[in-house]
Every structure is written in C-alpha cells, then in structure tokens.
Amino acid sequence: MAASDWATKDFYKVLGVKKDASQDEIKKAYRKLARENHPDSNPGNKAAEERFKEVSEAYAVLSSKDKRKEYDEQRSMFGQFRGAPGGFGSGGGFRPQGGAGPQADFDMSDLFGGLFGGRGRTRQRPQGRKGDDLETEATISFEQAVDGATLPLRMTSDEPCTTCHGTGAKPGTTPKVCPKCQGSGMVTGAAGGVFAMTEPCDLCRGRGLIVEHPCETCHGSGRAPTSRTLNVKVPAGVKDGQRIRLKGKGGKGDNGGANGDLYLVVHVEPHRLFGRKGDHLTITVPVTFDEAALGANIQVPTLDGPPVRIKVPAGTPTGRTFRATGKGATTRSGGRGDLLVTVEVQVPKQLTDEERAAVEAFREARGADSPRDGMFEAVS
C-alpha cells in the first residue's frame, strides 16, 4: 500500500482503538480481530477474508513506531487542508498564485507531493516498499523449549498476487497510465478558486495506473491473501512469552522492496514435574521423616536422561535445595544448566499401630524441649 493512501483510511477505527492507544492495546486488538477473521477459522467466508486483510494492513502501520508517526502526521495535515476554506484558510501567510511577493509562486502540490512520497505534478517510478511485518504465535511443549525444535508454521498474509505478479491486470494484459493524473497518482485542483490543492487521484485511487482487465484472483488490487508454510527453528532454552524475530520471513515487498520480518511469540506448556529458573531446571521431591532425620541416598528423575542420585544428609529440613550439575536446560552457548532439587518432608496422614508407637517413643525420648521456645524469648 502506498503511503499516499494512508490519509484516506482510518486504521484506528479498523482496529477499534483510540488514536492515543498504547502499543499493547493495539497489539491486543489486532490479535483478537485476527483470530476472529483468520481464513483458517472462516473457510470460504469472503467477508472475513477482507476484514482480515484490513486488520493486517492497519496493524502493519500502527505497530511500527515510525510508520505510525508518519501516518498520524499525514492524516492530520490531510484533514486540515481539506477542511480549511481556500485550502489553507485565512491567516496562513500564503498569497494566491500569480500575486506579488516572494511567496507568489508557492503551489500546494509541492507540499503534498513531499508528504505523499514525492508524487506531485510529475510522474515518478514507483519506489520499492518493504513488506509488512507479521506476527504469529506458537505453543510448544516443555521439552521442546528446553532442547529446541523446528516448527511448521502456516502463514496467511496479504502479498503481491501470484497470478498477475502484483500488476492487478489479467495475465496477458498490462495496466495503462491513468489519463487523469498521468501516472503520478495525485491530482491538483483549485480549492475555493484560490489555492492549488493536491489529493490522491480518485480515478486510479492513487496508484497511477488503470486496470482495464482486472486479474480474476486479486480483482485488480495487485495483492491477495497467500498461504505458505515455514519451517521455523525455535532455539533451545526459549522462555514462555519470548518474542523471536525472523528477519525477512514476513510479507513480501513491492517493486523490489525488502521483505518484512516475522515475529513469533512462543508459549511454553507447563510440565507436570519440572519447572524453569533461567538455564536451570527445578523439581520438588518428597522425602519421608526418617530419610530427612537419619539421612538417605535418593533417586531423582531427570528430564531427558537416567535418574540421578542425591545424598540427603541427616537432619535435612524441608525446603532445602540440592544441585545436580549439568542436568538442567540447554544454554545459548550449547552447555547445560543444573537441576535444582528441593526436598519436601512428608507427614503421613494416617499411622499404623507400630508407626504410632515408634513416634510416641521418639517424642518421649526427645523430652520436653520445644523448637518454639526461642521465639517467646525473643519477644519477652
């Protein structure tokens, strides 16, 4: 889409957000609308397909800080000049064309020619436009996040039509130069009979070309939804919610422009036993009272290998953490983090007669000393 077309479209309205919406609000609105109107969720629904294209087009502009700033400036200037009497209105400091003074030869088309990509009174070759940046999401297992994985992603984006190669014309035909704007995409007229006013050409809609025999695939627009499958490599150690940039894997550029980028937001499914702490894996294992009191050697499972043995010293309290070196997650350098093992002393809910007798004997042997005695001394 040419920058000159921005002034005629309200992208904020398309996404249903306010003009001062934050980037997070814009992203949230886009994701909601994209999911609702995605072609995969609405097979054969042309209305949803068109809506998906509009939403993607709006997000491609508003998600970029630079594009959004340029868009806001163009919308503001375009609305001001169209609504002002005589073009600029009174008090603007500009004199009519042909008048006296250093400003006599000022032409408004010069100003708007600069705003809308230099397409004023002369025809220029269309410049290459960078493809849209795209964003998608993927959910992977805990194991895939630890070891890395290659994921097939099916992408649908608005790209140059493969049937007409982006010309908008039926194969075997070519577009013609617009007779109204002579290929510039902009027309200049008198606003109020005084000032020159430059606007996108209403005949060719700013393209500078007229398609007499539209392509049956894209209906003359030159762009059409295209589905493709990408094999994306997710690096080992990726974290839940991490945003990965894949340069050049986004929408295809126009007129030789560079491809956009693809941003992949990764969601990691939780594991039943293991957790993550940076490059380390974590696990909580239960131990019995006698194992904690007398000490023991216990076996602990690992994520992708044989169990490891952990020595629990006598008198180990619940919540103590032990370290199994090299049994954690894969790091960016290719090494491995550690497995952090936290023991949790289990108290039986029911005791047999023999167990109860043993515990009562332990209580009697321990005597009247209480581990809470020091607490009362601290507050007395």
PDB file of C-alpha atoms in Angstrom, residues 14 158 213 218-219 275-276 308 318 343:
ATOM      1  CA  VAL A  14     -10.349  -0.558  11.711  1.00  0.00           C
ATOM      2  CA  ASP A 158      -1.577 -10.093   2.049  1.00  0.00           C
ATOM      3  CA  HIS A 213      -8.957  -6.120 -17.415  1.00  0.00           C
ATOM      4  CA  CYS A 218      -6.954 -10.221  -6.805  1.00  0.00           C
ATOM      5  CA  HIS A 219      -9.725  -8.324  -8.669  1.00  0.00           C
ATOM      6  CA  GLY A 275       9.969 -26.002  36.246  1.00  0.00           C
ATOM      7  CA  ARG A 276      12.411 -23.415  34.872  1.00  0.00           C
ATOM      8  CA  VAL A 308      20.479 -39.021  39.353  1.00  0.00           C
ATOM      9  CA  THR A 318      12.034 -29.438  54.401  1.00  0.00           C
ATOM     10  CA  VAL A 343      13.125 -31.769  49.207  1.00  0.00           C
TER      11      VAL A 343
END
